[in-house]
Structure formats: C-alpha cells, structure tokens
mmCIF file of C-alpha atoms in Angstrom:
data_model
loop_
_atom_site.group_PDB
_atom_site.id
_atom_site.type_symbol
_atom_site.label_atom_id
_atom_site.label_comp_id
_atom_site.label_asym_id
_atom_site.label_seq_id
_atom_site.Cartn_x
_atom_site.Cartn_y
_atom_site.Cartn_z
ATOM 1 C CA VAL A 1 -49.168 12.464 44.834
ATOM 2 C CA ASP A 2 -48.641 8.845 45.879
ATOM 3 C CA LEU A 3 -47.567 6.386 43.183
ATOM 4 C CA ASP A 4 -48.079 2.798 44.367
ATOM 5 C CA LEU A 5 -45.669 0.486 42.539
ATOM 6 C CA SER A 6 -45.700 -2.215 45.221
ATOM 7 C CA ALA A 7 -47.419 -4.746 42.928
ATOM 8 C CA CYS A 8 -44.538 -4.566 40.398
ATOM 9 C CA GLY A 9 -42.659 -7.158 42.477
ATOM 10 C CA PRO A 10 -39.130 -7.803 41.185
ATOM 11 C CA SER A 11 -39.648 -5.602 38.088
ATOM 12 C CA TRP A 12 -38.691 -1.958 37.686
ATOM 13 C CA GLY A 13 -41.235 0.455 39.049
ATOM 14 C CA LEU A 14 -40.923 3.621 36.987
ATOM 15 C CA HIS A 15 -38.705 2.830 33.950
ATOM 16 C CA ILE A 16 -37.620 5.904 31.974
ATOM 17 C CA THR A 17 -35.957 5.395 28.570
ATOM 18 C CA ALA A 18 -36.791 8.685 26.792
ATOM 19 C CA ASP A 19 -34.962 12.017 26.555
ATOM 20 C CA ASN A 20 -36.200 15.317 28.048
ATOM 21 C CA VAL A 21 -38.211 13.823 30.925
ATOM 22 C CA THR A 22 -39.174 15.580 34.165
ATOM 23 C CA VAL A 23 -40.727 13.685 37.074
ATOM 24 C CA GLU A 24 -41.577 15.617 40.206
ATOM 25 C CA GLY A 25 -43.774 15.814 43.269
ATOM 26 C CA LEU A 26 -44.215 12.115 44.081
ATOM 27 C CA THR A 27 -44.058 9.747 46.990
ATOM 28 C CA ILE A 28 -43.350 6.328 45.504
ATOM 29 C CA LEU A 29 -44.341 3.108 47.224
ATOM 30 C CA PRO A 30 -41.612 0.772 45.903
ATOM 31 C CA PRO A 31 -41.991 -2.582 44.142
ATOM 32 C CA LEU A 32 -41.604 -5.364 46.714
ATOM 33 C CA VAL A 33 -41.628 -9.118 47.154
ATOM 34 C CA PRO A 34 -42.019 -9.203 50.966
ATOM 35 C CA ALA A 35 -40.842 -12.811 51.401
ATOM 36 C CA ASN A 36 -37.500 -11.986 49.705
ATOM 37 C CA LEU A 37 -36.594 -8.550 51.095
ATOM 38 C CA GLY A 38 -32.859 -7.913 51.334
ATOM 39 C CA THR A 39 -32.071 -10.112 48.304
ATOM 40 C CA SER A 40 -31.851 -9.443 44.570
ATOM 41 C CA SER A 41 -35.365 -10.893 44.137
ATOM 42 C CA GLY A 42 -36.950 -8.906 46.987
ATOM 43 C CA GLY A 43 -38.288 -6.156 44.745
ATOM 44 C CA GLY A 44 -37.288 -4.053 41.769
ATOM 45 C CA PHE A 45 -35.719 -0.623 41.421
ATOM 46 C CA PRO A 46 -38.429 1.988 42.151
ATOM 47 C CA VAL A 47 -36.973 4.491 39.626
ATOM 48 C CA HIS A 48 -34.768 3.094 36.847
ATOM 49 C CA VAL A 49 -33.480 5.267 34.003
ATOM 50 C CA SER A 50 -31.540 3.731 31.107
ATOM 51 C CA PRO A 51 -31.368 3.609 27.328
ATOM 52 C CA PRO A 52 -33.881 1.235 25.729
ATOM 53 C CA GLU A 53 -32.966 -2.465 25.851
ATOM 54 C CA PRO A 54 -30.584 -3.970 24.990
ATOM 55 C CA VAL A 55 -28.149 -1.660 26.777
ATOM 56 C CA ASN A 56 -24.704 -1.949 25.188
ATOM 57 C CA VAL A 57 -21.799 0.166 23.953
ATOM 58 C CA ALA A 58 -23.838 1.256 20.886
ATOM 59 C CA SER A 59 -26.712 2.572 23.045
ATOM 60 C CA LEU A 60 -27.376 6.291 23.022
ATOM 61 C CA PRO A 61 -27.587 7.695 26.562
ATOM 62 C CA VAL A 62 -30.793 9.125 27.976
ATOM 63 C CA GLN A 63 -30.466 12.928 27.879
ATOM 64 C CA ASN A 64 -31.847 15.834 29.906
ATOM 65 C CA LEU A 65 -33.525 14.259 32.908
ATOM 66 C CA VAL A 66 -34.995 16.075 35.915
ATOM 67 C CA LEU A 67 -36.046 14.175 39.040
ATOM 68 C CA ARG A 68 -37.347 16.577 41.682
ATOM 69 C CA ASP A 69 -39.207 16.336 44.995
ATOM 70 C CA ILE A 70 -39.541 12.542 45.059
ATOM 71 C CA VAL A 71 -39.608 10.420 48.237
ATOM 72 C CA ILE A 72 -38.914 6.676 48.280
ATOM 73 C CA GLU A 73 -38.732 4.800 51.574
ATOM 74 C CA ASP A 74 -38.282 1.119 52.442
ATOM 75 C CA SER A 75 -37.450 -0.135 48.960
ATOM 76 C CA ASN A 76 -35.628 -3.372 48.381
ATOM 77 C CA ARG A 77 -33.289 -2.250 45.578
ATOM 78 C CA THR A 78 -31.590 1.121 45.010
ATOM 79 C CA ALA A 79 -34.268 3.825 45.137
ATOM 80 C CA PHE A 80 -32.968 5.972 42.246
ATOM 81 C CA ASP A 81 -31.003 3.980 39.651
ATOM 82 C CA LEU A 82 -29.598 5.883 36.650
ATOM 83 C CA HIS A 83 -27.630 3.976 34.008
ATOM 84 C CA GLY A 84 -26.294 5.791 30.951
ATOM 85 C CA VAL A 85 -27.718 9.279 31.482
ATOM 86 C CA ASP A 86 -26.185 12.467 30.053
ATOM 87 C CA GLY A 87 -27.427 15.610 31.747
ATOM 88 C CA ALA A 88 -29.551 15.255 34.871
ATOM 89 C CA LEU A 89 -30.679 17.380 37.771
ATOM 90 C CA LEU A 90 -31.478 15.343 40.873
ATOM 91 C CA GLU A 91 -33.095 17.783 43.266
ATOM 92 C CA ASN A 92 -34.746 17.198 46.638
ATOM 93 C CA LEU A 93 -34.779 13.415 46.333
ATOM 94 C CA THR A 94 -35.222 11.321 49.464
ATOM 95 C CA ALA A 95 -34.059 7.700 49.582
ATOM 96 C CA ARG A 96 -34.382 5.937 52.931
ATOM 97 C CA ASN A 97 -33.869 2.339 54.016
ATOM 98 C CA SER A 98 -33.099 0.472 50.788
ATOM 99 C CA ALA A 99 -32.574 -3.107 51.976
ATOM 100 C CA TYR A 100 -30.404 -4.239 49.038
ATOM 101 C CA GLY A 101 -28.832 -1.229 47.373
ATOM 102 C CA ASN A 102 -27.800 2.422 47.518
ATOM 103 C CA GLY A 103 -29.989 5.438 47.959
ATOM 104 C CA ILE A 104 -28.923 6.990 44.632
ATOM 105 C CA GLN A 105 -26.893 5.062 42.068
ATOM 106 C CA LEU A 106 -25.274 6.493 38.923
ATOM 107 C CA THR A 107 -23.700 4.077 36.440
ATOM 108 C CA GLY A 108 -21.908 5.392 33.363
ATOM 109 C CA CYS A 109 -23.566 8.805 33.733
ATOM 110 C CA SER A 110 -22.281 12.284 32.877
ATOM 111 C CA ASN A 111 -23.156 15.891 33.690
ATOM 112 C CA ILE A 112 -25.177 15.122 36.828
ATOM 113 C CA ASP A 113 -25.955 17.592 39.640
ATOM 114 C CA LEU A 114 -27.317 16.475 43.010
ATOM 115 C CA ILE A 115 -28.916 19.249 45.067
ATOM 116 C CA GLY A 116 -30.901 18.948 48.296
ATOM 117 C CA CYS A 117 -30.920 15.143 48.265
ATOM 118 C CA THR A 118 -31.319 13.061 51.437
ATOM 119 C CA THR A 119 -30.210 9.463 51.895
ATOM 120 C CA GLU A 120 -30.464 7.527 55.147
ATOM 121 C CA GLY A 121 -30.208 3.894 56.216
ATOM 122 C CA ASN A 122 -29.461 2.386 52.799
ATOM 123 C CA ALA A 123 -27.675 -0.970 52.977
ATOM 124 C CA TRP A 124 -24.927 -0.239 50.435
ATOM 125 C CA GLY A 125 -24.495 3.493 51.002
ATOM 126 C CA GLY A 126 -25.919 6.882 50.180
ATOM 127 C CA VAL A 127 -24.670 7.740 46.678
ATOM 128 C CA ALA A 128 -22.649 5.509 44.336
ATOM 129 C CA CYS A 129 -21.010 6.304 40.997
ATOM 130 C CA TYR A 130 -20.150 3.148 39.073
ATOM 131 C CA VAL A 131 -18.437 2.312 35.780
ATOM 132 C CA SER A 132 -20.830 0.798 33.225
ATOM 133 C CA SER A 133 -19.477 -2.396 31.709
ATOM 134 C CA TYR A 134 -22.380 -2.392 29.204
ATOM 135 C CA LEU A 135 -21.738 1.145 27.942
ATOM 136 C CA GLU A 136 -17.970 1.008 28.586
ATOM 137 C CA ARG A 137 -17.923 4.384 30.314
ATOM 138 C CA ALA A 138 -17.324 5.821 33.759
ATOM 139 C CA CYS A 139 -19.238 8.574 35.522
ATOM 140 C CA THR A 140 -17.982 12.017 34.465
ATOM 141 C CA ASP A 141 -18.827 15.581 35.452
ATOM 142 C CA VAL A 142 -20.866 14.545 38.495
ATOM 143 C CA THR A 143 -21.130 17.192 41.228
ATOM 144 C CA PHE A 144 -22.035 16.307 44.799
ATOM 145 C CA ASP A 145 -21.746 18.860 47.614
ATOM 146 C CA PHE A 146 -22.108 17.621 51.202
ATOM 147 C CA ALA A 147 -23.168 21.151 52.216
ATOM 148 C CA ALA A 148 -26.126 21.007 49.790
ATOM 149 C CA ASN A 149 -27.191 17.386 50.478
ATOM 150 C CA ALA A 150 -27.912 15.286 53.583
ATOM 151 C CA VAL A 151 -26.229 11.897 53.325
ATOM 152 C CA ASP A 152 -25.736 9.767 56.422
ATOM 153 C CA GLU A 153 -23.765 7.136 54.524
ATOM 154 C CA SER A 154 -20.872 7.213 52.101
ATOM 155 C CA VAL A 155 -20.430 8.530 48.597
ATOM 156 C CA TYR A 156 -18.705 5.802 46.591
ATOM 157 C CA VAL A 157 -16.882 6.400 43.297
ATOM 158 C CA GLN A 158 -15.676 3.454 41.223
ATOM 159 C CA ASP A 159 -12.831 3.385 38.725
ATOM 160 C CA SER A 160 -12.402 0.094 36.892
ATOM 161 C CA ALA A 161 -11.786 -1.538 33.517
ATOM 162 C CA GLY A 162 -9.267 1.208 32.726
ATOM 163 C CA LEU A 163 -11.977 3.875 33.023
ATOM 164 C CA THR A 164 -11.646 6.765 35.475
ATOM 165 C CA SER A 165 -14.600 8.578 36.965
ATOM 166 C CA SER A 166 -14.623 12.360 37.231
ATOM 167 C CA VAL A 167 -16.741 13.207 40.270
ATOM 168 C CA SER A 168 -16.501 16.436 42.275
ATOM 169 C CA ILE A 169 -17.228 15.799 45.945
ATOM 170 C CA LEU A 170 -17.286 19.108 47.783
ATOM 171 C CA ASN A 171 -17.241 19.872 51.533
ATOM 172 C CA ALA A 172 -16.457 16.304 52.606
ATOM 173 C CA ASN A 173 -14.922 15.717 56.031
ATOM 174 C CA TYR A 174 -12.554 13.094 54.628
ATOM 175 C CA ARG A 175 -11.806 11.100 51.492
ATOM 176 C CA ILE A 176 -10.327 7.649 51.051
ATOM 177 C CA ASP A 177 -8.801 6.713 47.706
ATOM 178 C CA ASN A 178 -8.191 3.033 47.021
ATOM 179 C CA LEU A 179 -5.408 2.990 44.433
#
C-alpha cells in the first residue's frame, strides 16, 4: 500500500501519539517542500511518534508500538522519528536517502528492538539514539544487532545533560566512545 504524504510539506506525515499502535505494510511517499530540500524547512518527518503536545517532563511516553514492513525513500527529515516511546518493535523498516536527518532516530526511548532494518544514504547517519531534553531522559534498553540489520552508516548514541544511554550494539566491527 502506498501512502502519499508529499503534500504535508514541512509538517509531520504520520503522527502517532496513542498507545498500542501497529503500522505495517506501507511504502510512504514523504512530506516535501522541493525548493528547500536539505534544510529544516524542506519537508517534515514522514513517521513521527511522540506523546501528545506539549511534550515535557510530565508527558507520559507512548507505549507498545510496532512499525513493520515500511519503506521510506528520499525524505527530507529523518524517516522514522520516535520521541518518548516505551516498548517498540521496529522490524523490516527501510530508510534511504534522508537529505536532512537520520534513517531511524530514537530520542528518550526505552525498550526498543530493531530487527531487519535497512538504512542507506542518510545525511546524518543510519540510527541515532539521543537524550530528550524535553522528557529529561536518555535512551535505555535499546538493542541493535549489526548481524540482524543492514546499516551502511553509523549508529550514534548520545549521552548528555548528566543522562547516560543504555544501548546494546551487537556484532559491530568497531566502536568509538567520546568521553
């Protein structure tokens, strides 16, 4: 099934704020502003998951999310953007050629498994795990196995604001820690 979100422009494409959601079997045409590609106003996040607005330290995280068999190519922003999610299976996701973002981005998320995901040609990297300044929490209990995923870029894990991420990266050829 093709889901055409190209007319959403700089807005989010698919914005999930509820618990217990499964989305699967889609090819998503991302939101774009063609004249501004490669900038923050060149198009929105095709898939954005977060607690309802306003997102802050009192927000309850989105729980029990499944994203499966979804393809997003040539987006402007990060293809799969999860902010404040507890419990997610990301399975067989494809994120290629994001002009201004990562393929898959987790911010302040916990208990996340990535299986069979593919990222290629994304400007900022393949998979990123960031600390959420809004929720005041790091990424914890995230499992990423290079043997079970195809990532041609990096996996980035951020520790900041006194918060430490707990991410298991398995079968990597090398690791660089910036202390």
